[in-house]
XYZ file of C-alpha atoms in Angstrom:
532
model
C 55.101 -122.518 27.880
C 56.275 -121.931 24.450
C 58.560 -124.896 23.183
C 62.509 -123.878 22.956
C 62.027 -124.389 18.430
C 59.344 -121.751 18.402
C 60.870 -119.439 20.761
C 64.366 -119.551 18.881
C 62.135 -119.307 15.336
C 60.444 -116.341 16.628
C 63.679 -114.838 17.967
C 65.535 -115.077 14.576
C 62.434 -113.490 12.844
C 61.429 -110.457 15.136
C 65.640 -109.490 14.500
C 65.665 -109.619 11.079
C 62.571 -108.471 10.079
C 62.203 -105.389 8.013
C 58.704 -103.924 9.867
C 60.146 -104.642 12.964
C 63.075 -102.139 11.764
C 60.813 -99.650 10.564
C 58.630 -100.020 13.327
C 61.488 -98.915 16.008
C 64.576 -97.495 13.811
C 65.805 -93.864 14.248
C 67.155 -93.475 11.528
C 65.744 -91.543 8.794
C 68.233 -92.432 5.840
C 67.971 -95.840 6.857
C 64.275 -96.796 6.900
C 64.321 -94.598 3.880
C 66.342 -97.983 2.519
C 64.699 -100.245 4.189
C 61.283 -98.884 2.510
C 63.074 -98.622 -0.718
C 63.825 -102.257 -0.125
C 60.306 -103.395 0.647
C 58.597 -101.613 -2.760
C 61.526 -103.015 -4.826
C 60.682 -106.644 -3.573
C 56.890 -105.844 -4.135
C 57.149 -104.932 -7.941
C 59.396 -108.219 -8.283
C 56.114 -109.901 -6.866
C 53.711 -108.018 -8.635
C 55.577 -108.912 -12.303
C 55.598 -112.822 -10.889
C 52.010 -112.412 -10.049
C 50.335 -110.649 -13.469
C 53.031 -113.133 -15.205
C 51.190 -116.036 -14.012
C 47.671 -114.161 -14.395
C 48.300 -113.988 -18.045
C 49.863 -117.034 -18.326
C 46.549 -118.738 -16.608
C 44.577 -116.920 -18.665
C 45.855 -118.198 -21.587
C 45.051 -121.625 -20.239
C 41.372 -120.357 -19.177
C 40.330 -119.050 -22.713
C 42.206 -122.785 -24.332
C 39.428 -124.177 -22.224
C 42.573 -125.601 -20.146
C 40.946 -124.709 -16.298
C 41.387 -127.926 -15.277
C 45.261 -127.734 -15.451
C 45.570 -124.406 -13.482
C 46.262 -126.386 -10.176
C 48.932 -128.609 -11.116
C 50.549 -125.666 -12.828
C 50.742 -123.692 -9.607
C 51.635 -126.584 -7.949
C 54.981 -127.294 -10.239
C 55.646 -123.547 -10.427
C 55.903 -123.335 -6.468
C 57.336 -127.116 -6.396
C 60.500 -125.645 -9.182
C 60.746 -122.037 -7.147
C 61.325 -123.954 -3.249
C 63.914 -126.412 -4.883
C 66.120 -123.988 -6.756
C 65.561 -121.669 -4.043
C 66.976 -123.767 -1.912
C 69.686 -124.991 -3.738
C 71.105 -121.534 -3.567
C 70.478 -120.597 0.239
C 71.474 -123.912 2.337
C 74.715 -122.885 2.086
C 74.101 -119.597 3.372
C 70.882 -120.302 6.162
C 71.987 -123.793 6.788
C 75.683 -124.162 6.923
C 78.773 -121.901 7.627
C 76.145 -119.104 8.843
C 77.336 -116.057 10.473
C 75.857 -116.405 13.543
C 76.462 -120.367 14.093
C 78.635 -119.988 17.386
C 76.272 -118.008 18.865
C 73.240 -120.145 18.574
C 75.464 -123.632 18.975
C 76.315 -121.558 22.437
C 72.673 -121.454 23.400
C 70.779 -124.591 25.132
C 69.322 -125.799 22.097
C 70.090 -129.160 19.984
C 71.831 -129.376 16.959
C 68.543 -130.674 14.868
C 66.398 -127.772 16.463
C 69.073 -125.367 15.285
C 68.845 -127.211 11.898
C 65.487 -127.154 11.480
C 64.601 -123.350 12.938
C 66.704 -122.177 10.289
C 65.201 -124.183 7.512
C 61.827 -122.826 8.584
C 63.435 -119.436 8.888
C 64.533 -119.903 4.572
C 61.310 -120.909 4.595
C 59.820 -117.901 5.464
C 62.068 -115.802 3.351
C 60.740 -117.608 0.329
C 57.343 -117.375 1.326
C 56.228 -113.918 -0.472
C 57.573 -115.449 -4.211
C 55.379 -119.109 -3.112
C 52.169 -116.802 -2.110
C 52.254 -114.726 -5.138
C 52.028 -117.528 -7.334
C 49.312 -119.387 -5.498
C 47.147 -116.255 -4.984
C 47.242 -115.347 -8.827
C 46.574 -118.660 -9.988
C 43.714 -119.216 -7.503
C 42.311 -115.725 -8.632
C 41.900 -116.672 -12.422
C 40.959 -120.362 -11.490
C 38.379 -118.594 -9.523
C 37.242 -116.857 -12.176
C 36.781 -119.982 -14.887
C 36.108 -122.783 -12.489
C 33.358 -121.054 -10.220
C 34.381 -123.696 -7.775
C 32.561 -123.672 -4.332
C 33.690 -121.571 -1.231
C 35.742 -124.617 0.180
C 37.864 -124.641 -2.084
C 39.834 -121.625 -1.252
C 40.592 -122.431 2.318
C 41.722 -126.173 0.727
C 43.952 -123.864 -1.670
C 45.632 -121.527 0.871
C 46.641 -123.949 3.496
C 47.749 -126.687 1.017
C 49.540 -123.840 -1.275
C 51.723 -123.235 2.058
C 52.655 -126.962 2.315
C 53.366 -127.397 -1.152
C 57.102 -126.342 -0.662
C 58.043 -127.686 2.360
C 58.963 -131.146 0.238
C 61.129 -129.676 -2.510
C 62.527 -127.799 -0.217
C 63.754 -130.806 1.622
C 65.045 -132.669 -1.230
C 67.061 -129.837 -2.076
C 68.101 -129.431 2.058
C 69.381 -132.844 2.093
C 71.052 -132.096 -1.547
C 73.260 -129.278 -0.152
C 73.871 -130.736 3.225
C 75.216 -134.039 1.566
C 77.519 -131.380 -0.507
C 78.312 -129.606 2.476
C 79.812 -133.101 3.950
C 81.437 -133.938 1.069
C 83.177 -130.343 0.548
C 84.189 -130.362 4.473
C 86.439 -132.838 3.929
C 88.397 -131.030 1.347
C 91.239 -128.605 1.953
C 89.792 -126.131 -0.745
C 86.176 -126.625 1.264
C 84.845 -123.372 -0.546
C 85.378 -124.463 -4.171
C 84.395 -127.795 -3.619
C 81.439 -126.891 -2.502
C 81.113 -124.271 -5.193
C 81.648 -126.994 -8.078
C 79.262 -129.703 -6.489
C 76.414 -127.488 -6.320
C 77.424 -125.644 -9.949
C 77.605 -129.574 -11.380
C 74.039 -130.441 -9.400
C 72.501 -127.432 -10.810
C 73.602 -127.904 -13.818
C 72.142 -131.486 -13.808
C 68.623 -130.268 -12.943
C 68.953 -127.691 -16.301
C 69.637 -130.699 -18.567
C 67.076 -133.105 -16.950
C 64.785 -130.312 -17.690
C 65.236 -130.679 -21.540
C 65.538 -134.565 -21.280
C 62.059 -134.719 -19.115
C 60.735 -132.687 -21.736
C 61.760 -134.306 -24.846
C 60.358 -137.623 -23.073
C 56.923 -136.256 -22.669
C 56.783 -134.803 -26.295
C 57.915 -137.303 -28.024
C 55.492 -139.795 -28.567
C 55.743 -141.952 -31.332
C 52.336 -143.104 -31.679
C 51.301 -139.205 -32.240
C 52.383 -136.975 -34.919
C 51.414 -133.905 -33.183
C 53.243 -132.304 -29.537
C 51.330 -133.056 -26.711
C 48.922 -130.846 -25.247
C 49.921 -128.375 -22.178
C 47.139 -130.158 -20.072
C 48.899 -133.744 -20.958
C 52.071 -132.435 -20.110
C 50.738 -131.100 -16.911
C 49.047 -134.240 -15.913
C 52.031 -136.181 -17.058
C 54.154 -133.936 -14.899
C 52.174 -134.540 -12.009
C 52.112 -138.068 -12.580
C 55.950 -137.786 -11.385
C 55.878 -135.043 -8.974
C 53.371 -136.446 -5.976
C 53.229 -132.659 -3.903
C 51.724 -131.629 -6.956
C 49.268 -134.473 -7.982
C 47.831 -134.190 -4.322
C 47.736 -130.942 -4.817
C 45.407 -130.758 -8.077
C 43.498 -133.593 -6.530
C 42.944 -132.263 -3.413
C 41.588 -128.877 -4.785
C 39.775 -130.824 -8.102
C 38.329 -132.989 -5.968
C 38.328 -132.324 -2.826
C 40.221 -135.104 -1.906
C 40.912 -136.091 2.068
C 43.295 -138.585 1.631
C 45.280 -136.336 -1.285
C 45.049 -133.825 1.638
C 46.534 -135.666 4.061
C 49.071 -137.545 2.153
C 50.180 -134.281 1.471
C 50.008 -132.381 5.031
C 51.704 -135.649 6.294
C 54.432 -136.355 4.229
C 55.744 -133.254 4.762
C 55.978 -133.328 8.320
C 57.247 -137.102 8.300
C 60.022 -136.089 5.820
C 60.864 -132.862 8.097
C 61.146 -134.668 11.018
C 63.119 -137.320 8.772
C 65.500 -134.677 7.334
C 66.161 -132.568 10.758
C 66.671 -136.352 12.650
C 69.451 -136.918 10.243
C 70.889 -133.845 9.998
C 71.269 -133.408 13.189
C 73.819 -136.098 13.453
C 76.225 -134.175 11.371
C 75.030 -130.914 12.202
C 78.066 -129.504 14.509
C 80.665 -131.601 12.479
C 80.070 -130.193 8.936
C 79.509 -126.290 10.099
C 82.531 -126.538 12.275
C 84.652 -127.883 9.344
C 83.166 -125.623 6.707
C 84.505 -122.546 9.582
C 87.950 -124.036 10.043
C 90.913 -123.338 7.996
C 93.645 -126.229 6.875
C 97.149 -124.465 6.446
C 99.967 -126.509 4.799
C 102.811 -128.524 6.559
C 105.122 -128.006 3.929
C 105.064 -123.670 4.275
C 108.154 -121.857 3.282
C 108.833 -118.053 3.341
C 109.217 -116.473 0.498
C 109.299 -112.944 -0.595
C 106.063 -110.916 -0.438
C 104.619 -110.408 -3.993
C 104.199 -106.184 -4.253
C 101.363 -104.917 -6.454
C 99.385 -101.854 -6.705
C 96.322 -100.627 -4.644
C 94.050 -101.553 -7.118
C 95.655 -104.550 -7.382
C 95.301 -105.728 -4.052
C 91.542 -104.715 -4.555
C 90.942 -107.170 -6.713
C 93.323 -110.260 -5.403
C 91.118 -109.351 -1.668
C 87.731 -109.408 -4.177
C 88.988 -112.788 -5.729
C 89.815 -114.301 -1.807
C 86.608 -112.650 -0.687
C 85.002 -114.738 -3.622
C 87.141 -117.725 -2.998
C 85.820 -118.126 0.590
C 82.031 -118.176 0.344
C 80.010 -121.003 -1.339
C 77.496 -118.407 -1.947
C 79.383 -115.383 -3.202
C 81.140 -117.857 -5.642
C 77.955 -120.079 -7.070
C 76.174 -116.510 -7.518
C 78.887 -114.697 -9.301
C 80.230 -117.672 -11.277
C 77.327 -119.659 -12.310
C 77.043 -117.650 -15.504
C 80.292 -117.634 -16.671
C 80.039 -121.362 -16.748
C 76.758 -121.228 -18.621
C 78.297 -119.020 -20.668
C 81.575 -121.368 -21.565
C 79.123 -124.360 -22.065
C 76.868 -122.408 -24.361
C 79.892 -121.340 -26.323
C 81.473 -124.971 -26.058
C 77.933 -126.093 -27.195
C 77.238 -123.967 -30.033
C 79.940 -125.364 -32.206
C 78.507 -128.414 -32.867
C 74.846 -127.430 -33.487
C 73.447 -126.185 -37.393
C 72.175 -122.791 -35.827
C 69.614 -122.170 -38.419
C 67.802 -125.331 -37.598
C 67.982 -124.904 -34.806
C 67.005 -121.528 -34.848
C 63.844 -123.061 -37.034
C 63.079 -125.603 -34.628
C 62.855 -123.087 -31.395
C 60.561 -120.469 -33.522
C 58.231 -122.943 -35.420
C 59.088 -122.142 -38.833
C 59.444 -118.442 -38.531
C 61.664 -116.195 -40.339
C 64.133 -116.010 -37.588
C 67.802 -116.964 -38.924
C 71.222 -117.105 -38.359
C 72.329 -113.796 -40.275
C 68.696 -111.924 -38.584
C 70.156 -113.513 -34.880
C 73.593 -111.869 -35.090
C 73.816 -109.166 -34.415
C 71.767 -109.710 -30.872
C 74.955 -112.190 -29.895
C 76.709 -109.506 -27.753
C 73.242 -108.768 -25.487
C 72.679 -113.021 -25.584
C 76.098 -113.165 -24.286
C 75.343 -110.379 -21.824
C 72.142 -113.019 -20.179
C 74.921 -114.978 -18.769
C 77.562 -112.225 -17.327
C 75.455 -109.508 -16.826
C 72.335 -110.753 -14.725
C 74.820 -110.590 -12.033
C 77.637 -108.094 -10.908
C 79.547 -108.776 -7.953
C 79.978 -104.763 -7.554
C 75.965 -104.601 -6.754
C 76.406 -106.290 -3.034
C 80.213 -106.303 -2.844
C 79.775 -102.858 -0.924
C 77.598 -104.638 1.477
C 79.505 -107.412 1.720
C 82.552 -105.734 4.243
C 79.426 -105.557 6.814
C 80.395 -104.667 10.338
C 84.514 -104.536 9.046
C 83.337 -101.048 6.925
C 84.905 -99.388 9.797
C 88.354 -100.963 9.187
C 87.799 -100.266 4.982
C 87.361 -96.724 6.221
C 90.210 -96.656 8.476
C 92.751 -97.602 5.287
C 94.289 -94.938 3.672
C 92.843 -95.712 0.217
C 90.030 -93.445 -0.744
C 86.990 -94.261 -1.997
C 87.470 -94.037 -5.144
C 89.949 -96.375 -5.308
C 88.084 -98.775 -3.185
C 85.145 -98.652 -5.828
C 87.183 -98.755 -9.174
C 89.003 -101.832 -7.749
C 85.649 -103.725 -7.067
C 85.204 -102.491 -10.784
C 87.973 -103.999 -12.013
C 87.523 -107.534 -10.231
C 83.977 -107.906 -12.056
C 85.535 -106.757 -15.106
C 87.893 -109.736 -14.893
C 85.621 -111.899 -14.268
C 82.890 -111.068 -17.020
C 85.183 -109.828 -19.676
C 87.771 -113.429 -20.932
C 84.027 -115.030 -20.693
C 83.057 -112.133 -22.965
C 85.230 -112.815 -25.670
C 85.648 -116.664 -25.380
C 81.658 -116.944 -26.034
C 81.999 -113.871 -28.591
C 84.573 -115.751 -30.605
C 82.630 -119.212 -30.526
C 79.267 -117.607 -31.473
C 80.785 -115.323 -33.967
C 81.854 -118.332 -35.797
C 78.923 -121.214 -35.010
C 77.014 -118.035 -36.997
C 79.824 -117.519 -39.181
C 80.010 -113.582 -39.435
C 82.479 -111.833 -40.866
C 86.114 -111.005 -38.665
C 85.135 -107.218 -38.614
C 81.664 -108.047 -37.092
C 83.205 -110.462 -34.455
C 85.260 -107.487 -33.462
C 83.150 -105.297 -33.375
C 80.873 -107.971 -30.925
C 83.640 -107.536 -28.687
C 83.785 -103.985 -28.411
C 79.976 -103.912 -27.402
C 80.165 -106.773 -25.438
C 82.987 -105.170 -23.414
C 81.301 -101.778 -23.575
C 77.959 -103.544 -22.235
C 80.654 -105.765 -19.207
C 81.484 -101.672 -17.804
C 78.079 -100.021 -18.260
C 77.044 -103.508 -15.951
C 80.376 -103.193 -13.678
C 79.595 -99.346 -13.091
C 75.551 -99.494 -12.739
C 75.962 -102.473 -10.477
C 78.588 -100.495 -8.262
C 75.975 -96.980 -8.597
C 73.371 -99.313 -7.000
C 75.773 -101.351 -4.592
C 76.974 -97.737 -3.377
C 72.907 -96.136 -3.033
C 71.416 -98.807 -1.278
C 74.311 -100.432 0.837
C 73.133 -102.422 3.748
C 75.809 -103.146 6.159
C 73.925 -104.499 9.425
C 73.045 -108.271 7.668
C 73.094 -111.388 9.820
C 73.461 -113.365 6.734
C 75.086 -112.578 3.374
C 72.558 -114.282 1.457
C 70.631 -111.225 2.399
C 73.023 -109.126 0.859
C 73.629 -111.499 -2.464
C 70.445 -112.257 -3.367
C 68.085 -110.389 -1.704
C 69.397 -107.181 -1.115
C 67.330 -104.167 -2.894
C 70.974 -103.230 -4.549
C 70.756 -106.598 -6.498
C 66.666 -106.176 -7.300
C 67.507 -102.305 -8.589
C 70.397 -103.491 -10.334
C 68.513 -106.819 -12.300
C 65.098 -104.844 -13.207
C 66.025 -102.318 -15.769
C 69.179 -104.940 -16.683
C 67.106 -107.385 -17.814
C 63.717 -105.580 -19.412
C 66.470 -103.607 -21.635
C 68.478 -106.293 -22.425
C 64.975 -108.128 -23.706
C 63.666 -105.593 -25.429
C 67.203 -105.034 -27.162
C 67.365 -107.991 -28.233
C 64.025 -108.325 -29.457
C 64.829 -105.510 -31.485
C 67.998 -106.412 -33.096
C 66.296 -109.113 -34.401
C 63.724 -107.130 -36.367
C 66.083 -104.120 -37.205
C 68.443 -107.633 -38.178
C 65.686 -108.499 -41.087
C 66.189 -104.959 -42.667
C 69.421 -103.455 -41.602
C 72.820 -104.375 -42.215
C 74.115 -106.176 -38.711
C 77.297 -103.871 -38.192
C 75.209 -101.228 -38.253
C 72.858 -102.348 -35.964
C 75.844 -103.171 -33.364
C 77.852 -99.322 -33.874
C 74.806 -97.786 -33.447
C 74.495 -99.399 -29.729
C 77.871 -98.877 -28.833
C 77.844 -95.550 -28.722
C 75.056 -94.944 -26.386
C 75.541 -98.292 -24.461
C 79.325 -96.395 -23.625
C 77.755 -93.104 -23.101
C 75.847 -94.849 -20.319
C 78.737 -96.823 -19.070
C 80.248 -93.315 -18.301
C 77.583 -91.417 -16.743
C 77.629 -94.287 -14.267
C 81.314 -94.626 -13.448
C 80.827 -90.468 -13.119
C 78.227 -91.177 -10.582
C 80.352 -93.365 -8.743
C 83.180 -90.763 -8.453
C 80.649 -88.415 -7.075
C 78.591 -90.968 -4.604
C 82.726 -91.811 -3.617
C 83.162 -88.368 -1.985
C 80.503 -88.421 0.003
């Protein structure tokens, strides 16, 4: 007899699974999405996996083989923890479906536990792609024997269960903290900015430690730094070892602390399991209430204020859609007080990359932060199983759409110009070039606004168990990032060479024209997808 965890695991998976869908679903239009959805998720693999295939053949041909383990160790180690950091709040806590499962015969830590397994396997295709690519090239340059490769596979598949649980226990001691807050949702929303925010930083301090080594006047090597690395993260020195060497113990160090620590994790959890979901699912209201008159305001209006509440009430929604604006208000805080040419000279190595050659690529660097993201790219999704009720209102859709339009264009554009202003004079450009920043930087916050709502609108899945489906792994949010962010490279890859022979204003009216035409045939395609 199958135990009650496995039976409840295989449950959740067989529902949500997208071959299972295909494999029974009616519905034409809709496995046409659901097939859309799979081949959008495979190129995003397939550009992880020849990323690291060049980037481990780079290593092969510096006669660097050796380090290829511990690399694909810390790359899968660094993709389960921020991973997770993002998703407990949405698989672990405050899940849709969390009456209905606490309603079964199962206990809390089982519960817990299934549905960190279940994140788990979510993850899995981004962890497999790395480990297969790397293997493949160290393959190639190590010639290592056949034994290897089983060590590899099964070890590669452990390799994330501990980072995963650090960053598990991270969000579920945020999740008790924020339950105990009135304001649960932005409590929980600033914790987890703050923590993530803390792991960006430690980045640069860990890596100014390694490199600078006073008793060497040259940077250390990317094997050192890989061993040194390793040193400090143990998943991935077993790792290396284990496949290096062939290591038992390193094997089973490995292999066992990860089930220790699960069972660990899940024991503790438990405890708190019921407590902190039911708190995060409750709503205070205030002792001190007094009627007052109801504030009127336009359709579009109320859009927008629902948006904001929408946005207000999920952890998830909110650390997705805001985490750039604060990244982009601490990059504009930050830039003040740094000499931008050296530092400029510092980042390239000497080469002829300046301030006045940088400029005029400060709009699309400003555009990284707001525009990797638009809420209007899932926000269709998002009214689920209540679409019936947003059909129901006598608003068309139109309206509907340009008001989810609006919302992200309050959000992105004060963040727009804050950041404009602050680079425009950390660079110290001219008053009529600043301006003219913000008019493509605003042009560049509707083109995202409308293409995010075009591809929100095309592909909107409406039958999700869990909105992290919908947020961040919906193939409205993969369609919408792709083309977002290869343009917005190569654009700014070539403002910075047209910057070393072209006068930087115009460089920046020359976008804005077609940058707007675009914005337009998108909010044109909108209106038409509306009246369907």
């Amino acid at each position: 007899m199958k135990s009650k965890f496995m039976i409840l695991l295989r449950t959740l998976l067989l529902s949500t699974s997208s071959l299972n869908s295909i494999r029974f679903c009616k519905d034409k239009k809709k496995r046409g999405k659901i097939i859309g959805g799979i081949v959008g998720s495979s190129l995003l693999y397939a550009m992880l996996m020849a990323y690291c295939i060049a980037t481990c053949y780079g290593y092969g041909k510096l006669g660097l083989t050796s380090s290829m383990p511990a690399l694909c160790a810390i790359t899968i180690c660094a993709l389960a923890f921020l991973f997770t950091v993002f998703r407990t709040n949405g698989y672990l806590f405050g899940f849709k479906e969390y009456d209905m499962l606490m309603a079964l015969p199962f206990g809390a830590k089982d519960i817990a536990g299934c549905r960190f397994l279940y994140m788990y396997e979510k993850s899995m295709p981004w962890y497999v792609s790395v480990s297969f690519s790397v293997m493949i090239v160290y393959g190639v340059f190590a010639g290592p024997s056949v034994i290897v490769y089983p060590i590899w596979i099964v070890l590669s598949l452990m390799l994330p269960i501990i980072p995963m649980l650090a960053a598990a226990f991270i969000g579920f001691i945020i999740a008790k903290i924020g339950s105990g807050f009135k304001n649960k949702t932005i409590v929980q929303t600033v914790l987890s900015t703050v923590f993530v925010l803390f792991v960006i930083a430690s980045r640069f301090f860990i890596e100014d430690m390694f490199r600078n080594d006073k008793t060497e006047e040259v940077l250390l090597s990317a094997s050192e730094e890989m061993d040194r690395i390793g040193d400090i993260l143990l998943p991935a020195k077993w790792f290396a070892a284990s496949v290096v060497s062939c290591s038992i113990s390193d094997m089973l160090l490995l292999i066992g602390s990860s089930v220790i620590l699960f069972i660990i994790v899940f024991a503790l959890v438990g405890r708190s399991y019921r407590k902190i979901n039911s708190a995060l699912k409750t709503h205070t209201s205030s002792g001190k209430f007094v009627m007052t008159d109801q504030k009127k305001r336009s359709v579009i209006g109320a859009i927008v204020f629902k948006e904001f509440k929408r946005m207000t009430g999920s952890a998830v929604y909110m650390t997705n859609a805001c985490i750039g604006e604060i990244m982009c208000v601490i990059a504009g805080i930050a830039i003040l007080f740094v000499n931008v040419d050296s530092l400029l000279n510092e980042m390239t190595k000497g080469a002829p990359v300046n301030g006045r050659t940088l400029a005029p690529a400060i709009p699309l660097i400003i555009y990284i932060f707001l525009g990797m993201v638009a809420t209007t790219a899932f926000t269709p999704s998002l009214e689920g199983k209540n679409y019936w009720i947003v059909q129901s209102l006598p608003i068309s859709k139109r309206t509907l759409y340009l008001g989810k339009i609006l919302f992200n264009l309050c959000l992105t554009v004060p963040f727009m110009i804050f950041s404009t202003i602050t680079f425009s004079i950390a660079f110290k450009v001219s008053f009529v070039s600043m301006i003219l920043y913000i008019v493509f930087g605003m042009s560049l916050c509707i083109f995202s606004s409308c293409w995010g709502c075009v591809c929100g609108i095309k592909h909107m899945k409406l039958d999700w168990e869990n909105e992290v489906e919908v947020i961040k792994q919906s193939a409205a949010v993969a369609i919408y990032l792709l083309p977002n962010m290869f343009a917005c490279m190569a654009l700014i890859v070539l403002d910075v060479a047209l910057g070393m022979r072209m006068n930087g204003n115009l460089i920046i009216a020359i976008q804005i024209l077609p940058v707007s035409a675009l914005s337009a045939l998108c909010y044109l395609r909108v209106v038409s997808l509306s009246r369907k």
